Coordinates of C-alpha atoms and ligand atoms in Angstrom, one line a residue:
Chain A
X12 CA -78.6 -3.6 77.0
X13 CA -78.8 -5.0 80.7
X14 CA -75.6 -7.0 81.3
X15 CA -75.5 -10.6 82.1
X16 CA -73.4 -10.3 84.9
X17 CA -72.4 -7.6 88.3
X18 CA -69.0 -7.4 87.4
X19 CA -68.8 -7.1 83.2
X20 CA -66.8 -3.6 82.2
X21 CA -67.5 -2.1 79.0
X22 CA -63.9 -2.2 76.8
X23 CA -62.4 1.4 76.8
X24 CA -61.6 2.4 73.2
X25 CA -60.2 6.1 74.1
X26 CA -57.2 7.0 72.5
X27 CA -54.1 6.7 74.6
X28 CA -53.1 9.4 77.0
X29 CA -49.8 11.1 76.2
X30 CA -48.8 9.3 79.8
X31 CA -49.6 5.9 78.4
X32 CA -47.8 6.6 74.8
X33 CA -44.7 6.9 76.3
X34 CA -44.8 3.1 77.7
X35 CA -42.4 4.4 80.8
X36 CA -44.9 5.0 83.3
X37 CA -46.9 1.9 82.5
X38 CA -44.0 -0.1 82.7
X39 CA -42.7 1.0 86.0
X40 CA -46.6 0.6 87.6
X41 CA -45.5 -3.5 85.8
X42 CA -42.0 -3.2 87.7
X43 CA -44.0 -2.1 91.2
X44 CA -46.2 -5.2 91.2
X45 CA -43.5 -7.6 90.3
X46 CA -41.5 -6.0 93.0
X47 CA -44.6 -6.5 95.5
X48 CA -44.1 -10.2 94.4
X49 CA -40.5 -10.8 95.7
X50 CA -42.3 -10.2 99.3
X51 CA -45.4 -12.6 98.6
X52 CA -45.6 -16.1 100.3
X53 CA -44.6 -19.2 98.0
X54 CA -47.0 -21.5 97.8
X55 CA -44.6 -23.9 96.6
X56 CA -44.3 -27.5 98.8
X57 CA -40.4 -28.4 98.5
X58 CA -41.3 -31.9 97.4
X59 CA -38.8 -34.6 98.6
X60 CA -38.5 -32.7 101.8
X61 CA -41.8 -31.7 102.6
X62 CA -44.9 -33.7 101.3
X63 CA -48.4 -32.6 101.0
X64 CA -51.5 -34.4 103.3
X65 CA -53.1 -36.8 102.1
X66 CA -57.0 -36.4 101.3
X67 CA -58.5 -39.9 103.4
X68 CA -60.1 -40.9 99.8
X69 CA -56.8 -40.8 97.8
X70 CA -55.9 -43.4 95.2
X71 CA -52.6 -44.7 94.6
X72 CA -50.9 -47.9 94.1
X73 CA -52.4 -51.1 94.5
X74 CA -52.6 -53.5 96.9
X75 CA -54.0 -56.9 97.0
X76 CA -55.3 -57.7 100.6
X77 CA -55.5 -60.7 103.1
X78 CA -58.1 -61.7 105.1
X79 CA -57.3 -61.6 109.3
X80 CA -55.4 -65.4 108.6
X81 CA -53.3 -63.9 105.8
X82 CA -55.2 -65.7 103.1
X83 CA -55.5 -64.1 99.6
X84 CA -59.1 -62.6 99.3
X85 CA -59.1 -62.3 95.5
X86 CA -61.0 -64.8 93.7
X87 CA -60.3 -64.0 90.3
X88 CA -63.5 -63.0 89.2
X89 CA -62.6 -60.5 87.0
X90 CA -65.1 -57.8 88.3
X91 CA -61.8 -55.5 88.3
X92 CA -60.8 -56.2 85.3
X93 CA -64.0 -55.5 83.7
X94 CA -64.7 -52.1 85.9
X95 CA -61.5 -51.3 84.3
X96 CA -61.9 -48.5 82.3
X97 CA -58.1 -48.4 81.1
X98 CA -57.8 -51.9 80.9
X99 CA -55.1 -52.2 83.0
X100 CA -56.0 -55.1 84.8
X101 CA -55.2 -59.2 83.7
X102 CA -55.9 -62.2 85.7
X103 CA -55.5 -66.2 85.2
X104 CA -57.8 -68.3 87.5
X105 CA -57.0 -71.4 88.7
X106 CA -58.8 -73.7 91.0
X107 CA -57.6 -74.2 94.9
X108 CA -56.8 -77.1 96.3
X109 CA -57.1 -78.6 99.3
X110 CA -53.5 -78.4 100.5
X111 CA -53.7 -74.8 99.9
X112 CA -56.6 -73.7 102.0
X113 CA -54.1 -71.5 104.3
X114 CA -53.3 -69.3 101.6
X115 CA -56.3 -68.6 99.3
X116 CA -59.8 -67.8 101.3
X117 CA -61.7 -68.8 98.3
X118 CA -62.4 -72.0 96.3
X119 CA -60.7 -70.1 92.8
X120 CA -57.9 -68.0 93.2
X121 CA -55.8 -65.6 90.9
X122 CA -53.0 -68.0 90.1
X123 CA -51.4 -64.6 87.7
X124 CA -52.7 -60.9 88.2
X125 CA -51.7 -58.5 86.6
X126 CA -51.3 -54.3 86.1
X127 CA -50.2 -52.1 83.9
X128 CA -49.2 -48.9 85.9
X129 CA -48.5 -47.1 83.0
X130 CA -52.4 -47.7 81.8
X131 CA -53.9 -47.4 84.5
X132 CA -55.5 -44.0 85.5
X133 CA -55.9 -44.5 89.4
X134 CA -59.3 -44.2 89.3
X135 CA -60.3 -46.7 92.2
X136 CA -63.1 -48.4 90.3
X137 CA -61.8 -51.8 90.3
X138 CA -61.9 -51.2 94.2
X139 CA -65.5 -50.2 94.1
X140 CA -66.0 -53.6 91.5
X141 CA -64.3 -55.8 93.8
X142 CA -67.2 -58.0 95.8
X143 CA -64.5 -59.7 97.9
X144 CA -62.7 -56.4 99.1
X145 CA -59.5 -57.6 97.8
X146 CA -58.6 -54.7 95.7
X147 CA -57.3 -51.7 97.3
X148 CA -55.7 -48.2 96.2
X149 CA -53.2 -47.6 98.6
X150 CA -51.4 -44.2 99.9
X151 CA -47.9 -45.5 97.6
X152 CA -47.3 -43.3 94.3
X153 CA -44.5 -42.2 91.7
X154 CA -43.4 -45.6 90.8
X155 CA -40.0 -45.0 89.1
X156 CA -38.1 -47.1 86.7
X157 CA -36.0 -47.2 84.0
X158 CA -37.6 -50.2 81.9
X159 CA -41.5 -49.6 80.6
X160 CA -42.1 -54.0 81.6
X161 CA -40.8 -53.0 84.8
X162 CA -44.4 -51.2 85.1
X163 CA -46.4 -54.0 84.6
X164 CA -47.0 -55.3 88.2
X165 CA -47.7 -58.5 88.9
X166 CA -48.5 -60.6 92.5
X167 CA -46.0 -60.6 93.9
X168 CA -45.6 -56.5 93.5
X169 CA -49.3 -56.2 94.5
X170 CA -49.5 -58.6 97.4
X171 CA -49.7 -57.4 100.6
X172 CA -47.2 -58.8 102.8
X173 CA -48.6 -61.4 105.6
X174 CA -49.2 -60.2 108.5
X175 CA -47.7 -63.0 110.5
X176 CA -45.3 -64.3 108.1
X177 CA -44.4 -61.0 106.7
X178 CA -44.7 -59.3 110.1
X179 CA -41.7 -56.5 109.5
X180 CA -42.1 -56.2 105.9
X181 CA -45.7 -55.3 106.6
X182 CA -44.9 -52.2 109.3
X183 CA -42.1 -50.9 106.5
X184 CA -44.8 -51.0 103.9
X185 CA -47.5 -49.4 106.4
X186 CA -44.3 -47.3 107.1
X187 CA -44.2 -47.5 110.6
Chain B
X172 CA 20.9 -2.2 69.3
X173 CA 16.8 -1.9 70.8
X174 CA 14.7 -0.8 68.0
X175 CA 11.5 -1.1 70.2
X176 CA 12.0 -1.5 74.0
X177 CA 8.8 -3.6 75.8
X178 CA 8.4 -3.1 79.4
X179 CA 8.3 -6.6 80.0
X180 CA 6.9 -5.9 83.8
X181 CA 3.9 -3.3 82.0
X182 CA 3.3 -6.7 79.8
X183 CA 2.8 -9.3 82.5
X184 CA 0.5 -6.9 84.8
X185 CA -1.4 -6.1 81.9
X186 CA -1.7 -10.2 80.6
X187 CA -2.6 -10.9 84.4
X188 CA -5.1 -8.1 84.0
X189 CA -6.6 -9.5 81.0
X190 CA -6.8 -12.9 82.2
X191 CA -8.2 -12.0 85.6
X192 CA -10.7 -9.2 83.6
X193 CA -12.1 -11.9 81.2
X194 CA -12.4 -14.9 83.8
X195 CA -14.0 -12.8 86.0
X196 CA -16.4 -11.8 83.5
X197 CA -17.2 -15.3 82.3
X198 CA -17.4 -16.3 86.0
X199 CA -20.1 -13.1 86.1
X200 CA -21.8 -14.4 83.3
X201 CA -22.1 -17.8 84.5
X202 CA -23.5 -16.8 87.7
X203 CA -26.0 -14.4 86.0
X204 CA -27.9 -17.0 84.3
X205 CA -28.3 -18.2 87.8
X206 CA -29.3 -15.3 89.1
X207 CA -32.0 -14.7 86.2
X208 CA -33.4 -18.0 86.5
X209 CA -33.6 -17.0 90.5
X210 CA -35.2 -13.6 90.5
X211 CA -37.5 -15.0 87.7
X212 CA -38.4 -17.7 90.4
X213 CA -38.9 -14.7 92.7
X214 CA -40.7 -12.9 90.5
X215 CA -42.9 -15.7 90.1
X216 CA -43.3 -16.6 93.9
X217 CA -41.2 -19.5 93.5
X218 CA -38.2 -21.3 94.6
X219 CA -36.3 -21.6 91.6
X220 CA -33.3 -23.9 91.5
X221 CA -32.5 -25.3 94.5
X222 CA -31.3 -28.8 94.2
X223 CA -27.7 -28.6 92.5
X224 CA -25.7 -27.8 95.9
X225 CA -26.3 -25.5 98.8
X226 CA -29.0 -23.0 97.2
X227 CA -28.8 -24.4 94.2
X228 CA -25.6 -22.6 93.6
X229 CA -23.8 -25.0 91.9
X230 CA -26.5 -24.5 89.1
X231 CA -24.7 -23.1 86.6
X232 CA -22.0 -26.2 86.5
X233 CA -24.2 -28.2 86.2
X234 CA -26.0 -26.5 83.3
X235 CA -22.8 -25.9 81.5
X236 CA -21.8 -29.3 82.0
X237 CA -25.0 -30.0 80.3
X238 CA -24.0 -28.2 77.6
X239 CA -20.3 -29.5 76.6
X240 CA -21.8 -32.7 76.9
X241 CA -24.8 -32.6 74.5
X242 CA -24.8 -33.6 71.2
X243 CA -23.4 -31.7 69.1
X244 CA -25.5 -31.3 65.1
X245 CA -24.0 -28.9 62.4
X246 CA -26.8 -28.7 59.7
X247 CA -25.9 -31.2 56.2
X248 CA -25.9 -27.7 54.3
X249 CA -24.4 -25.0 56.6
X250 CA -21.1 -23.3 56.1
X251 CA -19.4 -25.0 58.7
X252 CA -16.7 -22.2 59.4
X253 CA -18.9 -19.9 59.6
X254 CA -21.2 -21.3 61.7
X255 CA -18.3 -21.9 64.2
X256 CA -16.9 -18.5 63.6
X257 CA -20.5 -16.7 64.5
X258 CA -20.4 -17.6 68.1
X259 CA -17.1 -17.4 68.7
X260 CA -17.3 -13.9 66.9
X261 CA -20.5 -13.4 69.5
X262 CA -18.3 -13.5 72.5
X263 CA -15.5 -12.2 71.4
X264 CA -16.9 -9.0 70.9
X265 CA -18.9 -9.1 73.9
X266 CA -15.5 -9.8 75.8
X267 CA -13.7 -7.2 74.3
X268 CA -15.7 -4.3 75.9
X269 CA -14.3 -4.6 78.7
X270 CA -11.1 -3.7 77.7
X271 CA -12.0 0.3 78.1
X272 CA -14.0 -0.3 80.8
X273 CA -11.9 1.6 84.3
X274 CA -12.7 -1.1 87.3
X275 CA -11.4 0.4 89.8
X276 CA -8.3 3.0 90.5
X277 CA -5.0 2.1 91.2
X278 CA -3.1 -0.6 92.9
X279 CA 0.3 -0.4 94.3
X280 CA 1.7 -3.6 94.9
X281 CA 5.7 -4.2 94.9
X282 CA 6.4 -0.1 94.4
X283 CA 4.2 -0.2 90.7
X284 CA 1.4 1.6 90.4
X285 CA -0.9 -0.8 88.5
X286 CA -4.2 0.8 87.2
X287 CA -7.2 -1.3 87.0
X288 CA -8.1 -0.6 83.2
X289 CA -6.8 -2.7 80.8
X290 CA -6.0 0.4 77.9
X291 CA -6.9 3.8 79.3
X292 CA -7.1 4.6 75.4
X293 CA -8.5 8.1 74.7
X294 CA -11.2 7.3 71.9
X295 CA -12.6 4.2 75.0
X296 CA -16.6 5.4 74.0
X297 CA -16.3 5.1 70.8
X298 CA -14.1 1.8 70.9
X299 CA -16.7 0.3 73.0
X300 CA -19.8 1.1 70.2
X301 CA -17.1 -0.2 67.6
X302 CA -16.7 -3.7 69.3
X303 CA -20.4 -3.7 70.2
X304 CA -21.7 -3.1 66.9
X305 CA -19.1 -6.5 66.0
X306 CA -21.8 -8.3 67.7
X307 CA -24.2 -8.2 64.8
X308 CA -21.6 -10.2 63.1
X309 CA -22.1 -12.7 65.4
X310 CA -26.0 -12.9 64.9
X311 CA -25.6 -11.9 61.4
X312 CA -23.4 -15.1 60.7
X313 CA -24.8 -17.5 62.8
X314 CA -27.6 -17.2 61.1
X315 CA -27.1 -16.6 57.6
X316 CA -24.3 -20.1 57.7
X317 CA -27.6 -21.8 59.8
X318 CA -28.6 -22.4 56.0
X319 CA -32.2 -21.9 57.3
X320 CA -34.5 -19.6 56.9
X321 CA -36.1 -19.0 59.9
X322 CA -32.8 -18.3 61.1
X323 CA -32.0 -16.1 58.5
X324 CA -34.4 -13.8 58.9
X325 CA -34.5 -13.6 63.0
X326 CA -30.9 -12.6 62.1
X327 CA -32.3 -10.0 60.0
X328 CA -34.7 -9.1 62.8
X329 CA -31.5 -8.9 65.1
X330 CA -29.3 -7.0 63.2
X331 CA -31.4 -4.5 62.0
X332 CA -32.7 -4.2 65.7
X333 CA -29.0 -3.4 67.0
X334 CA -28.4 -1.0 64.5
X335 CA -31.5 1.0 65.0
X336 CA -30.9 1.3 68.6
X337 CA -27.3 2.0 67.8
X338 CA -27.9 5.2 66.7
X339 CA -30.4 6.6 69.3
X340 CA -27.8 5.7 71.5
X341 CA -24.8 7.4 70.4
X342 CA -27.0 10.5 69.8
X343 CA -27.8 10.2 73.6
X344 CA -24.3 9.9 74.6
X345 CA -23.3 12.6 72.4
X346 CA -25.2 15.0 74.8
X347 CA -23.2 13.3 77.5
X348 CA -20.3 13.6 75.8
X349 CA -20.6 17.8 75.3
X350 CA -20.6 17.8 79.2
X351 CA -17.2 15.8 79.6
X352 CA -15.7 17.0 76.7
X353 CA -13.6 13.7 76.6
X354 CA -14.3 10.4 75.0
X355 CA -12.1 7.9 77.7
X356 CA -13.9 6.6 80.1
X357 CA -11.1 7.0 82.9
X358 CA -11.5 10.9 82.4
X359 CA -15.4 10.5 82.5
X360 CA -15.6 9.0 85.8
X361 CA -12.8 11.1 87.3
X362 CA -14.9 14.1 86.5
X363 CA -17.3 12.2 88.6
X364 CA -15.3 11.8 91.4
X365 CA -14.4 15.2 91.7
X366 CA -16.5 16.6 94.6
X367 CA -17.9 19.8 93.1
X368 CA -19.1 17.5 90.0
X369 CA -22.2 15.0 90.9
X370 CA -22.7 12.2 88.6
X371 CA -23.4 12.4 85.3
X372 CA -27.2 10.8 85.5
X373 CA -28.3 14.5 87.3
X374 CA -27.0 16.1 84.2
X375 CA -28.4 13.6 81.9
X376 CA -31.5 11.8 83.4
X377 CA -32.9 11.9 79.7
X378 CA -30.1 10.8 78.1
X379 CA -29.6 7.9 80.6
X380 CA -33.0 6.5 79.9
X381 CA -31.9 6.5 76.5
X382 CA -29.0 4.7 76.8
X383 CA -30.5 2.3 78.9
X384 CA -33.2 1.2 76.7
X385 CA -30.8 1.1 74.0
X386 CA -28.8 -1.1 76.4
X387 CA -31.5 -3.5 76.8
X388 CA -32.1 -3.5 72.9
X389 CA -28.4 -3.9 72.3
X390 CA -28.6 -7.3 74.6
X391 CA -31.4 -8.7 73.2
X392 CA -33.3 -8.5 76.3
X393 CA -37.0 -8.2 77.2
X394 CA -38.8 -6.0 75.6
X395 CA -36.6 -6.3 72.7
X396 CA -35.8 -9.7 72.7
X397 CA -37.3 -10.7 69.4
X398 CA -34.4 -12.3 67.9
X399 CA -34.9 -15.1 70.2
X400 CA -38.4 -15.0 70.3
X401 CA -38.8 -18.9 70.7
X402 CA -42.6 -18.8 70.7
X403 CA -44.5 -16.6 68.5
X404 CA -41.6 -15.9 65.9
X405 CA -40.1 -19.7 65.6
X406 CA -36.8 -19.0 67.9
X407 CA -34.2 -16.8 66.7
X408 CA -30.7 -16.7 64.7
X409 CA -29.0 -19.7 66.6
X410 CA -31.9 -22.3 65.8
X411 CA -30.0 -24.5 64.2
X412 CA -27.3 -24.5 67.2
X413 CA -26.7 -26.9 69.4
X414 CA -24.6 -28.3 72.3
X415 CA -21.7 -25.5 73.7
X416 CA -21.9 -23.6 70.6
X417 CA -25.5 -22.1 71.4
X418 CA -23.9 -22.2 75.3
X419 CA -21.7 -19.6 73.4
X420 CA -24.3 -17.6 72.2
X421 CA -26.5 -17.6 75.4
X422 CA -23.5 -16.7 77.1
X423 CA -22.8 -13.8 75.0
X424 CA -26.1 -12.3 75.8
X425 CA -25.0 -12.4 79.5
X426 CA -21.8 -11.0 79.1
X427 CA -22.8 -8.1 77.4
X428 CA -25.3 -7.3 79.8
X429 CA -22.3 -7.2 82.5
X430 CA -20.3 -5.4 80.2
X431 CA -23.6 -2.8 79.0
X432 CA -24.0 -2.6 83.1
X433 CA -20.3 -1.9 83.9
X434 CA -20.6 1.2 81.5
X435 CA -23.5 2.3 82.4
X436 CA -22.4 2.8 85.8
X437 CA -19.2 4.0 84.9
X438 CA -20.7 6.5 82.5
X439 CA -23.6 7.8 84.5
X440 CA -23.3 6.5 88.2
X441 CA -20.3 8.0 88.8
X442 CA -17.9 4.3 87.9
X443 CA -15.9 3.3 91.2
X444 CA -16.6 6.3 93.1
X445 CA -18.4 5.7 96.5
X446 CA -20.8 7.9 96.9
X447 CA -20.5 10.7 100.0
X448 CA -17.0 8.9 100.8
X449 CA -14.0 11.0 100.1
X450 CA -11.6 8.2 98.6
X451 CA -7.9 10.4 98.5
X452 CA -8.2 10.0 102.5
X453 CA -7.6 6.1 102.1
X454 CA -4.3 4.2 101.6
X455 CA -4.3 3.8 98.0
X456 CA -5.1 -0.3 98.1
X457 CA -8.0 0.2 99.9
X458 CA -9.5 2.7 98.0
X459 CA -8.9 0.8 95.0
X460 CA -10.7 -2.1 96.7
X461 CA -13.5 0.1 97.7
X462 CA -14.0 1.5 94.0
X463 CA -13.8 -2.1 93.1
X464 CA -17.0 -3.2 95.1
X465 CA -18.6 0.3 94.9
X466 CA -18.6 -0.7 90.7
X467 CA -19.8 -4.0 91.4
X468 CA -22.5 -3.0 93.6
X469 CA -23.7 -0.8 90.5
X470 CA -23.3 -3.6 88.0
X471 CA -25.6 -6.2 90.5
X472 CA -28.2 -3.6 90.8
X473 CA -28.4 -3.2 86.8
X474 CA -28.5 -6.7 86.2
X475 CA -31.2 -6.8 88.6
X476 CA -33.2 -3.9 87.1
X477 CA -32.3 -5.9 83.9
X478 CA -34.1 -9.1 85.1
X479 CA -36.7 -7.2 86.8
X480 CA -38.2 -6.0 83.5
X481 CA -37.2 -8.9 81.3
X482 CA -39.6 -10.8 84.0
X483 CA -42.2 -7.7 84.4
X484 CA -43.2 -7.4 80.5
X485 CA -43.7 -9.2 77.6
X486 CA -42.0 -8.7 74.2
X487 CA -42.9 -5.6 71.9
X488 CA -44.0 -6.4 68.6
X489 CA -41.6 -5.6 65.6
X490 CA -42.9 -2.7 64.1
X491 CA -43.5 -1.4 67.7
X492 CA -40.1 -1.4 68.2
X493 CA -38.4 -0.2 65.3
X494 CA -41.3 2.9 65.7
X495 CA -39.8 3.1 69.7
X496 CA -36.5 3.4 68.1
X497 CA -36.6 5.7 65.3
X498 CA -39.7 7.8 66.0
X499 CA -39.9 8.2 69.2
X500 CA -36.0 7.3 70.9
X501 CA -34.1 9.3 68.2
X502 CA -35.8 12.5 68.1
X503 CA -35.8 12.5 72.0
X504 CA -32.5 11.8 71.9
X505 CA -32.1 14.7 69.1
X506 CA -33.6 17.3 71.2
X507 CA -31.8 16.1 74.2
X508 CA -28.8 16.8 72.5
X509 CA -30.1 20.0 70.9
X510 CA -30.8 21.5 74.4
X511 CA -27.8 20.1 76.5
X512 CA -26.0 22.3 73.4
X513 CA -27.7 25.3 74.4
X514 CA -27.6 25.2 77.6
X515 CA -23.5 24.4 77.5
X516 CA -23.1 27.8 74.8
X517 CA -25.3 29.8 77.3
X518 CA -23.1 28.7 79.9
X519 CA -19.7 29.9 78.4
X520 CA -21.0 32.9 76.5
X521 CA -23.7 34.4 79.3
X522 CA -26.3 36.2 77.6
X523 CA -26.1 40.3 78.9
X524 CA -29.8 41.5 79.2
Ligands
SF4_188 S1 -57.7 -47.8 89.3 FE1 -59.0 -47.7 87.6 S2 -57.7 -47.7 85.8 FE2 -56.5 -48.5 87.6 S3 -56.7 -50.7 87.5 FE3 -58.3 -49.9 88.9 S4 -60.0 -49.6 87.5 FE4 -58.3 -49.8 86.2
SF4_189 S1 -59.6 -58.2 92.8 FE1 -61.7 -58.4 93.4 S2 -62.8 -57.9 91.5 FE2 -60.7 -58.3 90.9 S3 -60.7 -60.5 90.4 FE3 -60.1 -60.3 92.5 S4 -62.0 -60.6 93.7 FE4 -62.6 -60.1 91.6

């Protein structure tokens, strides 16, 4: 029968050498590779110490972004929260007004919005639903916590800090 | 009016002895499960712990700390002594061993001459199989008072494992024992120290390998670990333990090892003697010192070759290993005795041709 592949090996079924029914020899060709192992390179990254690089595309925690005068861009349309395959995302609209045109860019704003962490799978689609490119997955991960309601972000955990009001807190959270 | 006279002096060296014999060994032990989980990490091309303290080496603190402070469950229908006594009998026995064991010459300190054995008693081999074979108590009570019976039978598993192997191994050290012609262990490794004698392991290669698979059956360790087979067999005798009290049984496991190590060496590598270094030319102290490390170099590199193979191979299966042990172990160790015999009769009655 042709074989499907270059590299298939038939099974050998011949009885076992006298060499190979005594265990011993076999066992020590076992103890040679292991030993060739305390030698070998560790792959291991020491974690807190050393971290890995980024990929350019990787998802992490959100952010909710500003426009260049530090207004919100999110205009509760609930694009997100539909994209959403987790269903992580919840949002309340409310309605701008006019004394609050330097904070909101558009006419509805997202008065609550909210995450779950612990549902959501970091799979960057609500950043692909958003139309207003309020929505991003930042480089931020292992969110740590003792309390399970701690998880569920809200604004003020999502909102990126202004860039002129919030000048420092913005460089520690670009970590510069 | 002294009906029995003490040497109070022979007393307190021998109490220090004891105390700094067994807390050495526990401090051993406890560094062993360090060094197992390292040279498994190793092994395994990985760090293994390093977080508790420089190098990790605070590990085992931490770990036993762990262990005093978990909860702690006795089963509703156990026999509660008896599941207390079964650890405690565990590492009791596994302490004991090392009572016979010779660690290193003698000391002179304040004009006594201290020797470094706690009883230089004259029956020390067959002391030492006495107190190991104890050990089944251990497994065989912990768990039989588990009440359950899973645990039950991996005691079963365990205690009929130890004493199959039992028995291949005194037959191999029977053959080792025709060449000494003396069953305490200080008069087997100063036949080793004598120069025109090499150690016993170029005498008795066979009878080593014996013994040391029997070793490694007697401590529950890979291959032969199938009392604690936690995956395939649903864990082992101490399944219903908990907290310190299965501490005490891990810890058991690693003393013996020490202790099956320390004889091992002192039976077949010779004991303290530093090899191609003539001792008697030292001070006294110093070669005492030297026999001290020379024995403890011997014991790291078993518990090495120990951990090397528990991390090289997986487990036998059980009726592999009780056909390693008593068809295939016993009648080697049979003929080995058989033909160290001969050899021994041809050598004090030469044959005339
Ligand atoms: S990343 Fe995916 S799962 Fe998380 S909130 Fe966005 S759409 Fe939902
Ligand atoms: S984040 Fe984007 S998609 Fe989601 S509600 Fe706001 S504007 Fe719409």
């Amino acid at each position: 029968m042709q074989s499907l592949t270059s590299r298939a090996k038939a099974v050998e079924r011949s009885p076992m050498t006298f060499l190979e029914q005594l265990y011993l020899w076999n066992i020590l060709k076992g103890m040679f590779i292991t030993f060739l192992h305390i030698f070998k390179k560790q792959p291991t990254i020491r974690y807190p110490e050393q971290k890995r690089e980024f990929s350019r595309v990787f998802r992490g925690l959100h952010v909710l972004n500003r426009d260049s005068e530090g207004r919100e861009n999110c205009t509760a349309c609930g694009l997100c929260a539909v994209a959403c395959p987790a269903e992580a995302i919840t949002m309340e609209a409310a309605e701008r007004l006019d004394s609050e045109k330097h904070l909101y860019r558009e006419e509805k704003y997202a008065a609550k919005y909210e995450i779950n962490m612990l549902r959501c799978i970091f799979c960057g689609l609500c950043e692909e639903a958003c139309p207003k490119d309020a929505i991003y997955l930042s480089e931020t991960f292992t969110p740590a916590d003792f309390a399970r309601k701690n998880f569920i972000y809200n604004k003020s955990d999502l909102l990126i800090p202004h860039r002129i009001n919030q000048a420092e807190e913005l460089s520690a959270a670009k970590g510069l | 009016m002294n009906i029995l006279v003490i040497d109070w002096l022979i007393f307190a060296e021998k109490l220090v002895l004891i105390a700094v014999i067994i807390f050495s060994s526990l401090g051993v032990a406890l560094y062993t499960t360090f060094a197992e989980r390292k040279v498994a990490a190793i092994l395994q091309d990985r760090p293994g712990p390093n977080r508790a303290g420089p190098f990790g080496l605070l590990q085992p603190l931490a770990d036993g700390v762990k262990l005093f402070t978990k909860e702690e469950i006795i089963p509703n229908a156990a026999n509660k002594f008896l599941f207390i006594l079964g650890p405690g009998l565990a590492m009791t026995a596994a302490l004991m061993t090392c009572a016979v064991v010779p660690w290193g010459n003698k000391l002179e300190l304040f004009g006594r001459t201290i020797a470094l054995q706690i009883a230089d008693i004259n029956i020390g081999i067959l002391y030492v199989f006495a107190v190991v074979s104890m050990g089944v108590y251990g497994i065989m009570i912990g768990g039989w008072a588990s009440n359950n019976k899973f645990s039950l039978m991996a005691a079963l598993r365990g205690a009929s494992q130890a004493i199959s192997y039992e028995l291949a191994m005194g037959m191999s050290l029977i053959s080792l024992l025709f060449l000494t012609g003396s069953l305490s262990l200080k008069t087997i490794v100063e036949q080793q120290i004598n120069n025109s004698h090499f150690w016993n392991i170029i005498y008795q290669p066979v009878g080593f390998i014996i013994f040391f698979i029997c070793a490694l059956a007697e401590c529950n360790r890979t291959p032969f670990d199938l009392p604690e087979a936690e995956n395939e067999l649903n864990f082992g005798y101490h399944q219903e333990y908990s907290s310190m009290k299965l501490g005490f049984y891990l810890f058991s496991e690693y003393i013996n090892m020490f202790i099956s190590s320390a004889i091992m060496a002192t039976m077949f590598f010779g004991g303290y003697d530093m090899p191609f270094v003539d001792e008697s030319k030292f001070d006294p102290n110093i070669a005492a010192i030297i026999g001290i490390v020379a024995l403890m170099v011997k014991v790291v590199i078993f518990i090495f070759v120990f951990m090397w193979i528990r991390w090289t191979i997986p487990r036998f299966r059980y009726d592999q290993l009780m056909d390693l042990g008593w068809k295939k172990l016993l009648p080697l160790a049979l003929a080995n005795m058989l033909i160290t015999a001969f050899f021994i009769l041809l050598q004090s009655n030469p044959i005339k041709f």
